[in-house]
mmCIF file of C-alpha atoms in Angstrom:
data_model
loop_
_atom_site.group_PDB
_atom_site.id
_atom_site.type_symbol
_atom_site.label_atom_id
_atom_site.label_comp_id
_atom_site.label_asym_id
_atom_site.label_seq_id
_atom_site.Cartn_x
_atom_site.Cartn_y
_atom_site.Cartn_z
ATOM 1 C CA UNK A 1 -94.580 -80.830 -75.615
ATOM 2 C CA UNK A 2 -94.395 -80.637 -71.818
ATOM 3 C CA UNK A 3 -91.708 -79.131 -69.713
ATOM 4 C CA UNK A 4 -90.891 -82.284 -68.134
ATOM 5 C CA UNK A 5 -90.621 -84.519 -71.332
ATOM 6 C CA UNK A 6 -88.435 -81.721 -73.124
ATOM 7 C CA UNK A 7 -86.287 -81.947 -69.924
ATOM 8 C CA UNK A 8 -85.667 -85.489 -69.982
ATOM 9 C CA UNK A 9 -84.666 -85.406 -73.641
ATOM 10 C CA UNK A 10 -82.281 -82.557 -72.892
ATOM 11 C CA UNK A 11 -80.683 -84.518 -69.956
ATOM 12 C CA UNK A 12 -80.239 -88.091 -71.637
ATOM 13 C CA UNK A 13 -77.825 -87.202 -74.505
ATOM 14 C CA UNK A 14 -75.924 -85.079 -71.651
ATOM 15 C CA UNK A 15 -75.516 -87.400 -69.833
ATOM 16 C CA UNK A 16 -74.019 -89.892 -72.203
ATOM 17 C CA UNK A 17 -71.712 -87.255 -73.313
ATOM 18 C CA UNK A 18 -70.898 -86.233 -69.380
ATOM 19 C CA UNK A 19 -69.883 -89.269 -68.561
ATOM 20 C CA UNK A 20 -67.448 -89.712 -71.161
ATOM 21 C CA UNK A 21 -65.672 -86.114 -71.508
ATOM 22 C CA UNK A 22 -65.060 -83.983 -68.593
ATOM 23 C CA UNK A 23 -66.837 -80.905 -68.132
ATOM 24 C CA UNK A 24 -66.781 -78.051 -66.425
ATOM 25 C CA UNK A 25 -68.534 -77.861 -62.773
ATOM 26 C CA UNK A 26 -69.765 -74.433 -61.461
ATOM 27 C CA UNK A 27 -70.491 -74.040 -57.888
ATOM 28 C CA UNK A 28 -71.449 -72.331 -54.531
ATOM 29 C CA UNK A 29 -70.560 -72.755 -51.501
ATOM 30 C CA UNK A 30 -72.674 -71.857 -48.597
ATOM 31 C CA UNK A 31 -73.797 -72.551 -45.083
ATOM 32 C CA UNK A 32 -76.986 -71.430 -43.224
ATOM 33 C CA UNK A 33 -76.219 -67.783 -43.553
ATOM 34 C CA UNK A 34 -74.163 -66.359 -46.076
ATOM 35 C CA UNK A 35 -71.524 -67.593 -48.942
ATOM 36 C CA UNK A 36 -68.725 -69.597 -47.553
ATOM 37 C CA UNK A 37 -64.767 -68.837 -49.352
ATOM 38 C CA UNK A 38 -61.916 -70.557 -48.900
ATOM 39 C CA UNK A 39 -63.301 -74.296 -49.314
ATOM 40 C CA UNK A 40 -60.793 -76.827 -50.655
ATOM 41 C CA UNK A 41 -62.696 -79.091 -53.656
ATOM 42 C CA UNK A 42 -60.594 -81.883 -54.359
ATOM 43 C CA UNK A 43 -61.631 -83.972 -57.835
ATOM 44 C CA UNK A 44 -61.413 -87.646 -55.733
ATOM 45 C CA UNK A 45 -61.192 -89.424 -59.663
ATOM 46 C CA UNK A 46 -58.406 -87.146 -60.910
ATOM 47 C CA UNK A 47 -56.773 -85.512 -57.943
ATOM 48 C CA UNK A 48 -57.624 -81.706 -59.290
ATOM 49 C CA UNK A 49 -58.034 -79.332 -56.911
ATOM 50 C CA UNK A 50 -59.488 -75.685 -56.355
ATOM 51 C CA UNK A 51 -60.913 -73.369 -53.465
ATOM 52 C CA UNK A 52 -63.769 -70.995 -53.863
ATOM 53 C CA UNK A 53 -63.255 -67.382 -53.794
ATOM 54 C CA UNK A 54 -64.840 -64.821 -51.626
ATOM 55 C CA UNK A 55 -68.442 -64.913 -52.984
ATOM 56 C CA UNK A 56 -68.251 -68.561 -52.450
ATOM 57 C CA UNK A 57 -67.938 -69.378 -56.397
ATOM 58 C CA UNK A 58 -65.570 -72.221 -57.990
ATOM 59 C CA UNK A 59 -65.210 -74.364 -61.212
ATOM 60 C CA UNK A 60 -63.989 -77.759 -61.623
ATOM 61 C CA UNK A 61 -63.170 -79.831 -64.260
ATOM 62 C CA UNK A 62 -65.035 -83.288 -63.773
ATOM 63 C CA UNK A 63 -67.801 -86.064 -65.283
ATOM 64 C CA UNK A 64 -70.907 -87.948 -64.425
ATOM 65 C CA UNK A 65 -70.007 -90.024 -61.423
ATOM 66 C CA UNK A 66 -66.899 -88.285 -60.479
ATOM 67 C CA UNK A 67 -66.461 -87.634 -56.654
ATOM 68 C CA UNK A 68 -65.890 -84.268 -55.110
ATOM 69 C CA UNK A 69 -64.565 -83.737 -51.528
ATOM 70 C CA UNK A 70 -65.157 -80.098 -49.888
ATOM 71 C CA UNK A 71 -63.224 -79.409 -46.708
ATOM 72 C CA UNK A 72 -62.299 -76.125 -44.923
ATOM 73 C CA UNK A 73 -61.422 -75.475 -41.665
ATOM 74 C CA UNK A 74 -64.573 -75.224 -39.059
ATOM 75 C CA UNK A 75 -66.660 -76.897 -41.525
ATOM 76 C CA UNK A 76 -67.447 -80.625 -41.861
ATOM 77 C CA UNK A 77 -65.680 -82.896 -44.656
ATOM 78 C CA UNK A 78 -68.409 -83.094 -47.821
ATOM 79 C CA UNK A 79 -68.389 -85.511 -50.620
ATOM 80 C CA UNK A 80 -71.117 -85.531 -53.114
ATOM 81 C CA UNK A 81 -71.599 -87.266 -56.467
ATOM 82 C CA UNK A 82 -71.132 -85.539 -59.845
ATOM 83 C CA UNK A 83 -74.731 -85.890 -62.024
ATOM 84 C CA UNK A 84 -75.448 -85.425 -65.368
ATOM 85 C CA UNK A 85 -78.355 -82.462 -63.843
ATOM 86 C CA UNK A 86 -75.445 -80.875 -62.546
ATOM 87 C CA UNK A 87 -74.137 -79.715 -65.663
ATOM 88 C CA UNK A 88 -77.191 -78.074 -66.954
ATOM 89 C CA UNK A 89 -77.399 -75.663 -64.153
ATOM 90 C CA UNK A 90 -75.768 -72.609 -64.358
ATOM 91 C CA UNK A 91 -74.056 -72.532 -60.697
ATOM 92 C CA UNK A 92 -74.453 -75.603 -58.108
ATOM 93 C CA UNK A 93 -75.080 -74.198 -54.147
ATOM 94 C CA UNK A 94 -73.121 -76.829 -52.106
ATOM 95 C CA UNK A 95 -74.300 -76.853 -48.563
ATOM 96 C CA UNK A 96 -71.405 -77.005 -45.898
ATOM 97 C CA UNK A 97 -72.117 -77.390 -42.116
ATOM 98 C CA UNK A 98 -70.227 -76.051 -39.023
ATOM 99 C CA UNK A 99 -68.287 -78.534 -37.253
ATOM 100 C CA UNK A 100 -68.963 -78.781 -33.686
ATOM 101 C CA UNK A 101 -65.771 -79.530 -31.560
ATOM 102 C CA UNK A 102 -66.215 -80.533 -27.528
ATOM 103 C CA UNK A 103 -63.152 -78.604 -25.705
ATOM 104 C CA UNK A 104 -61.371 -80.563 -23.040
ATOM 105 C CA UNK A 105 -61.331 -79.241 -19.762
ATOM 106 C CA UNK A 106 -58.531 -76.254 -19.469
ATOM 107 C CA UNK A 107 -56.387 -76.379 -16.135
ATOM 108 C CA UNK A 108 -54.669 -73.368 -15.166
ATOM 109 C CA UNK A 109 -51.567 -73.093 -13.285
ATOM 110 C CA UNK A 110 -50.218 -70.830 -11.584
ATOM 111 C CA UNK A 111 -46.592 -69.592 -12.996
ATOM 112 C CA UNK A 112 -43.760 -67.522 -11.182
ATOM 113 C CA UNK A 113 -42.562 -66.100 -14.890
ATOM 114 C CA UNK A 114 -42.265 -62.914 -15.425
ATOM 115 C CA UNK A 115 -42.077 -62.100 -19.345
ATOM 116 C CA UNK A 116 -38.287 -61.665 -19.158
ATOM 117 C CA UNK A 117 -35.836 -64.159 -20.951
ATOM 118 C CA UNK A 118 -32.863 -63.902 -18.799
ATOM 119 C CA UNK A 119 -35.032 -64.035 -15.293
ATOM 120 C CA UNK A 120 -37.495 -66.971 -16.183
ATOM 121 C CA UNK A 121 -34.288 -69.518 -17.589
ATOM 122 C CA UNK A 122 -33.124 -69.187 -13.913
ATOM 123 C CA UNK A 123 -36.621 -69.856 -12.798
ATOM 124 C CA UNK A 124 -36.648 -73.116 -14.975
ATOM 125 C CA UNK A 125 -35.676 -76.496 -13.470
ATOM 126 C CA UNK A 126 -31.951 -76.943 -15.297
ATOM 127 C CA UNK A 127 -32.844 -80.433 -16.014
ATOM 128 C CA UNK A 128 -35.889 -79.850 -17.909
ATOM 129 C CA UNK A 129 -34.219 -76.336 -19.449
ATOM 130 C CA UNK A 130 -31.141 -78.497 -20.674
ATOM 131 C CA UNK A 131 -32.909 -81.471 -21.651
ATOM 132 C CA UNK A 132 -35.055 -79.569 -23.439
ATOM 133 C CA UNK A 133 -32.616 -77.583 -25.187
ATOM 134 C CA UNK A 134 -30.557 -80.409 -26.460
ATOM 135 C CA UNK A 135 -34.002 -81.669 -28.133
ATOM 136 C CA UNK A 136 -34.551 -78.560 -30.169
ATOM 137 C CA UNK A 137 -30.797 -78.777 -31.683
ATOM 138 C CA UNK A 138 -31.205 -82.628 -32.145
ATOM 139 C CA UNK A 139 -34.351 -81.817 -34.116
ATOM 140 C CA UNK A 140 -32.803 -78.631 -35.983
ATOM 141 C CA UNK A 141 -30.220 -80.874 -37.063
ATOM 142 C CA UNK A 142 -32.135 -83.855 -38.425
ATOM 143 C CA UNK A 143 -34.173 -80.799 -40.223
ATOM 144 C CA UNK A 144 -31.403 -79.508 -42.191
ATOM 145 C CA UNK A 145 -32.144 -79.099 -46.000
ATOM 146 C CA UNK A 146 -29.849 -77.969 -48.548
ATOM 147 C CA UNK A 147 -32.542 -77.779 -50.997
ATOM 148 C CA UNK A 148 -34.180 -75.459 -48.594
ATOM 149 C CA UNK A 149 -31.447 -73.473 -48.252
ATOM 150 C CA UNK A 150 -30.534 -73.514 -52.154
ATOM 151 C CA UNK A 151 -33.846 -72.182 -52.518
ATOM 152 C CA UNK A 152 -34.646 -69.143 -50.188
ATOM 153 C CA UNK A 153 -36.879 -66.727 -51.558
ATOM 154 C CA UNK A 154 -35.414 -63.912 -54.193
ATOM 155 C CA UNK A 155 -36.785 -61.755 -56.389
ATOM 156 C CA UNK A 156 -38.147 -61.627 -59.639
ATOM 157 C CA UNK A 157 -35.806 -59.539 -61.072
ATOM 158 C CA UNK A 158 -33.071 -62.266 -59.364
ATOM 159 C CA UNK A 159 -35.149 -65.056 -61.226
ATOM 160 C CA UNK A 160 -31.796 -66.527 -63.405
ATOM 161 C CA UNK A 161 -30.339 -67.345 -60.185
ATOM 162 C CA UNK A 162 -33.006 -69.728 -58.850
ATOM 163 C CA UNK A 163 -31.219 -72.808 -60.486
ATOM 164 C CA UNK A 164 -27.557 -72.830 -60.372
ATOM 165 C CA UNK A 165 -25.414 -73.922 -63.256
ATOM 166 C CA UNK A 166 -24.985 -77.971 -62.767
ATOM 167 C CA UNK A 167 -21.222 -79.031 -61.869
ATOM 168 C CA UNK A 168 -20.128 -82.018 -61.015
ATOM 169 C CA UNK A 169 -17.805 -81.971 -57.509
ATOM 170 C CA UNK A 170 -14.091 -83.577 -57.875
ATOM 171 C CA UNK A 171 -14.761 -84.702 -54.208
ATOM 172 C CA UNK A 172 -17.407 -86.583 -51.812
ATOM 173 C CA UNK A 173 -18.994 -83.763 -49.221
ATOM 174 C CA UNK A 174 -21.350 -85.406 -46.701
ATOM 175 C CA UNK A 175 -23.336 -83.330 -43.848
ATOM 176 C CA UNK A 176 -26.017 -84.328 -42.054
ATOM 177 C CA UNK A 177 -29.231 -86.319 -43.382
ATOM 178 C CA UNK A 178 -27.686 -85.567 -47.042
ATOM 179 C CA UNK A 179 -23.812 -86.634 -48.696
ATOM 180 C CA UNK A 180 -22.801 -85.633 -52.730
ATOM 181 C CA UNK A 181 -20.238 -87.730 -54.354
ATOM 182 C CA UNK A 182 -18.709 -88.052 -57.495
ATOM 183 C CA UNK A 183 -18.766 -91.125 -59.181
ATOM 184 C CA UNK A 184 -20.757 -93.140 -56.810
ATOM 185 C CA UNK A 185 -23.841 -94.405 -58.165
ATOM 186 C CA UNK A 186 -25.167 -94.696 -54.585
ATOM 187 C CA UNK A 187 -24.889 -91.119 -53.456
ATOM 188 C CA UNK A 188 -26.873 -88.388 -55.294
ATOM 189 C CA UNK A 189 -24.630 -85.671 -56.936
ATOM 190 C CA UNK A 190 -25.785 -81.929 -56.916
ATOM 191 C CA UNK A 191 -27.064 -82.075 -60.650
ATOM 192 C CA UNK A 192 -29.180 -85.284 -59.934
ATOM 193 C CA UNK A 193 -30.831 -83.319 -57.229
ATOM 194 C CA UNK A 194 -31.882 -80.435 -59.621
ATOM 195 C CA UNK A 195 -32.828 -83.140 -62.389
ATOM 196 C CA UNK A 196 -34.996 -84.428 -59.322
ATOM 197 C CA UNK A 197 -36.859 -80.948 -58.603
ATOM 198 C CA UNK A 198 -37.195 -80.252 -62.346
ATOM 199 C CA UNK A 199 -39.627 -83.399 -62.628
ATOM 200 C CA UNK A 200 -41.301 -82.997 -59.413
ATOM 201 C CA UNK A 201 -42.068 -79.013 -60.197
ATOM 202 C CA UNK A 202 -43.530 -80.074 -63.708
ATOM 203 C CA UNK A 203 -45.381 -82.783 -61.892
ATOM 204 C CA UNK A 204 -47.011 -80.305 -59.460
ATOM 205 C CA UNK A 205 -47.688 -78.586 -62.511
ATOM 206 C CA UNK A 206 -49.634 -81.259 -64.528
ATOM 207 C CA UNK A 207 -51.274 -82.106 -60.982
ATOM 208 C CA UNK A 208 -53.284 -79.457 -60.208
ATOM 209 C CA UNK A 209 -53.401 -78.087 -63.999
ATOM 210 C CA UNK A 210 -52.956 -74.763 -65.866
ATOM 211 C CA UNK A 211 -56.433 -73.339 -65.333
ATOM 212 C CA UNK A 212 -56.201 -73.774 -61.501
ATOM 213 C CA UNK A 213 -52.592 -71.356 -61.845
ATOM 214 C CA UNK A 214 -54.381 -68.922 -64.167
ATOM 215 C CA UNK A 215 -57.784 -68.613 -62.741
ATOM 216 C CA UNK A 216 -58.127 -69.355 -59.277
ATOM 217 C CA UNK A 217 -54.272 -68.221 -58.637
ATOM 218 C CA UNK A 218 -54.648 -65.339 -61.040
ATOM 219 C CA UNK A 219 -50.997 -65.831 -62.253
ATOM 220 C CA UNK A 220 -49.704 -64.840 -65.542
ATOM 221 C CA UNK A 221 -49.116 -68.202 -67.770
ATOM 222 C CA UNK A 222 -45.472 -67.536 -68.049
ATOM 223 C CA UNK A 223 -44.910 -67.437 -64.288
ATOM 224 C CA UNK A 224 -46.411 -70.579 -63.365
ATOM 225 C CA UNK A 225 -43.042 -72.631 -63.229
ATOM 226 C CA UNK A 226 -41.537 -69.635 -62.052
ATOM 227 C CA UNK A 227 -43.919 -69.774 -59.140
ATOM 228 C CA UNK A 228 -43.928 -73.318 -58.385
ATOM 229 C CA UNK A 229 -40.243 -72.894 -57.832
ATOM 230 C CA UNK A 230 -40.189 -69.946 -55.864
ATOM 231 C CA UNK A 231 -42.745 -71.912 -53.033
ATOM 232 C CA UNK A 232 -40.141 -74.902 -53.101
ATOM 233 C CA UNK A 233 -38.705 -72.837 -49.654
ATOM 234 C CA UNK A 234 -41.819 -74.229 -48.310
ATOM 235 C CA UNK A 235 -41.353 -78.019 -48.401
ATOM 236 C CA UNK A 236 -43.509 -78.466 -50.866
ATOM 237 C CA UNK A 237 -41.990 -81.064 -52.016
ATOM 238 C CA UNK A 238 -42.127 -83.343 -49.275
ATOM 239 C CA UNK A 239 -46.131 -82.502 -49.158
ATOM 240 C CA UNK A 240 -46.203 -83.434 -52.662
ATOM 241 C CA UNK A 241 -44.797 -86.692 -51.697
ATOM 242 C CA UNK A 242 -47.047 -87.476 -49.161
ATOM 243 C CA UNK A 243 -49.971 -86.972 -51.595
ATOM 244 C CA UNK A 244 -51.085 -84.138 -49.459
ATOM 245 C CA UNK A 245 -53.206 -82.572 -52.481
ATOM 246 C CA UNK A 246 -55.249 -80.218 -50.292
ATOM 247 C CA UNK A 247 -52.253 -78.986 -48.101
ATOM 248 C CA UNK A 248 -49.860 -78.214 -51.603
ATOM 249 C CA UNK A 249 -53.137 -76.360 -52.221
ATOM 250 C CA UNK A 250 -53.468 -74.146 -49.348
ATOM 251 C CA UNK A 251 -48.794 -73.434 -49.326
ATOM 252 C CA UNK A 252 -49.796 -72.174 -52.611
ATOM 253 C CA UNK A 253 -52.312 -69.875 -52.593
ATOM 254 C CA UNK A 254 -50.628 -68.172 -49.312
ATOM 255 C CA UNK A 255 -47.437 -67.884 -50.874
ATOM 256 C CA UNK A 256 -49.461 -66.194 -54.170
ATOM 257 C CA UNK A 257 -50.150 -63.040 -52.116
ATOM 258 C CA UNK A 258 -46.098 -62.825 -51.573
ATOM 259 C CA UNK A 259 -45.207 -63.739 -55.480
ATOM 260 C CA UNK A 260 -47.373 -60.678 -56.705
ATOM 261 C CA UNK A 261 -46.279 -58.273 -54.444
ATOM 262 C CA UNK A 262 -42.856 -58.643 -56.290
#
């Protein structure tokens, strides 16, 4: 029987299967000279996400038709449709090209300043200084987080004290941007809050999947809440909110490099 004929009867019935169950998707990615790492691959159909390592490698869970979007910084945005050939081969090199930027013209001025804080505030038109000053607190304030704050980093050994026993207050405290109350169904109490970050941490969870904590995060299985938890410092999330898949992606895997060092 010919090559070609055998290959077309291999790649029907894998195709019908593809396109029903999801598979796994090996890949490379690579640009005109070498292997390319830290490429986000976003699963467009089911929002799961992954980066390749340093030899360029990934896997993905997807199907026939699925849609994959490849981004990294430097390189130019990538989509490409999931086929049934795909599956057969044993790793997929994805081509990603260098994206050419056009600088704007730089203007250089002149400055009297001379390095030193005290000296170059007097050298600083008050107005501005003041002005300017007043913006940074305004901003600070509006900024203020107490789940931020509830949530600074510790360490492992510390890890019972990342959620704090839930109490209800006897009284109403309000601060700025948040208030707790007692007994009104209007303001959020501090329990409600936690109840709140529970769901959204097993949410981030289901999102992005256990194999992507395991494998590409090489984190231990019973950690992975643990983890998720200990990057909520890092407004994660608000980015989970925003449906800012490949961002949550790249807050995690820089925060993994602090987590093991613990």
């Amino acid at each position: 029987m010919p090559k070609k004929l055998l290959y077309i009867f291999i790649l029907i019935p894998l195709s019908i299967y593809s396109q029903k169950q999801a598979s796994i998707f090996k890949g490379k990615t690579i640009d005109s000279t070498a292997a390319v790492k830290d490429v986000h691959i976003i699963n467009l159909n089911t929002k799961a996400g992954t980066f390749s390592l340093e030899n360029g490698k990934f896997q993905i869970k997807a199907k026939v038709n699925d849609t994959l979007q490849l981004s990294s910084i430097g390189y130019q945005t990538k989509k490409m449709i999931v086929k049934a050939y795909h599956f057969i081969e044993k790793e997929n090199l994805i081509e990603v090209k260098e994206a050419m930027y056009n600088l704007d013209e730089i203007v250089y001025k002149r400055t009297n300043l001379t390095g030193f804080l005290a000296a170059d505030i007097k050298q600083t038109p008050k107005k501005n200084y003041k002005e300017k000053a007043v913006a940074d607190l305004l901003i600070g304030i509006k900024n203020l987080d107490l789940k931020e704050i509830a949530n600074m980093k510790i360490g492992l050994g510390e890890a019972h004290l990342i959620k704090p026993t839930k109490v209800r207050l006897p009284n109403t405290f309000e601060g700025v941007g948040f208030s707790f109350a007692a007994g009104n169904s209007k303001k959020k109490n501090f329990s409600d809050v936690l109840d709140e970050e529970d769901k959204i941490v097993k949410k981030i969870y289901n999102l992005l999947g256990e194999d992507f904590f395991k494998n590409d995060l090489n984190i231990k299985k019973e950690q992975h809440i643990l983890f998720i938890n200990y990057c909520l410092n890092k407004n994660i999330i608000t980015v989970y909110k925003n449906n800012n898949v490949l961002k949550l992606i790249e807050i995690l895997k820089k925060e993994r490099v602090n987590f093991t060092k613990q």
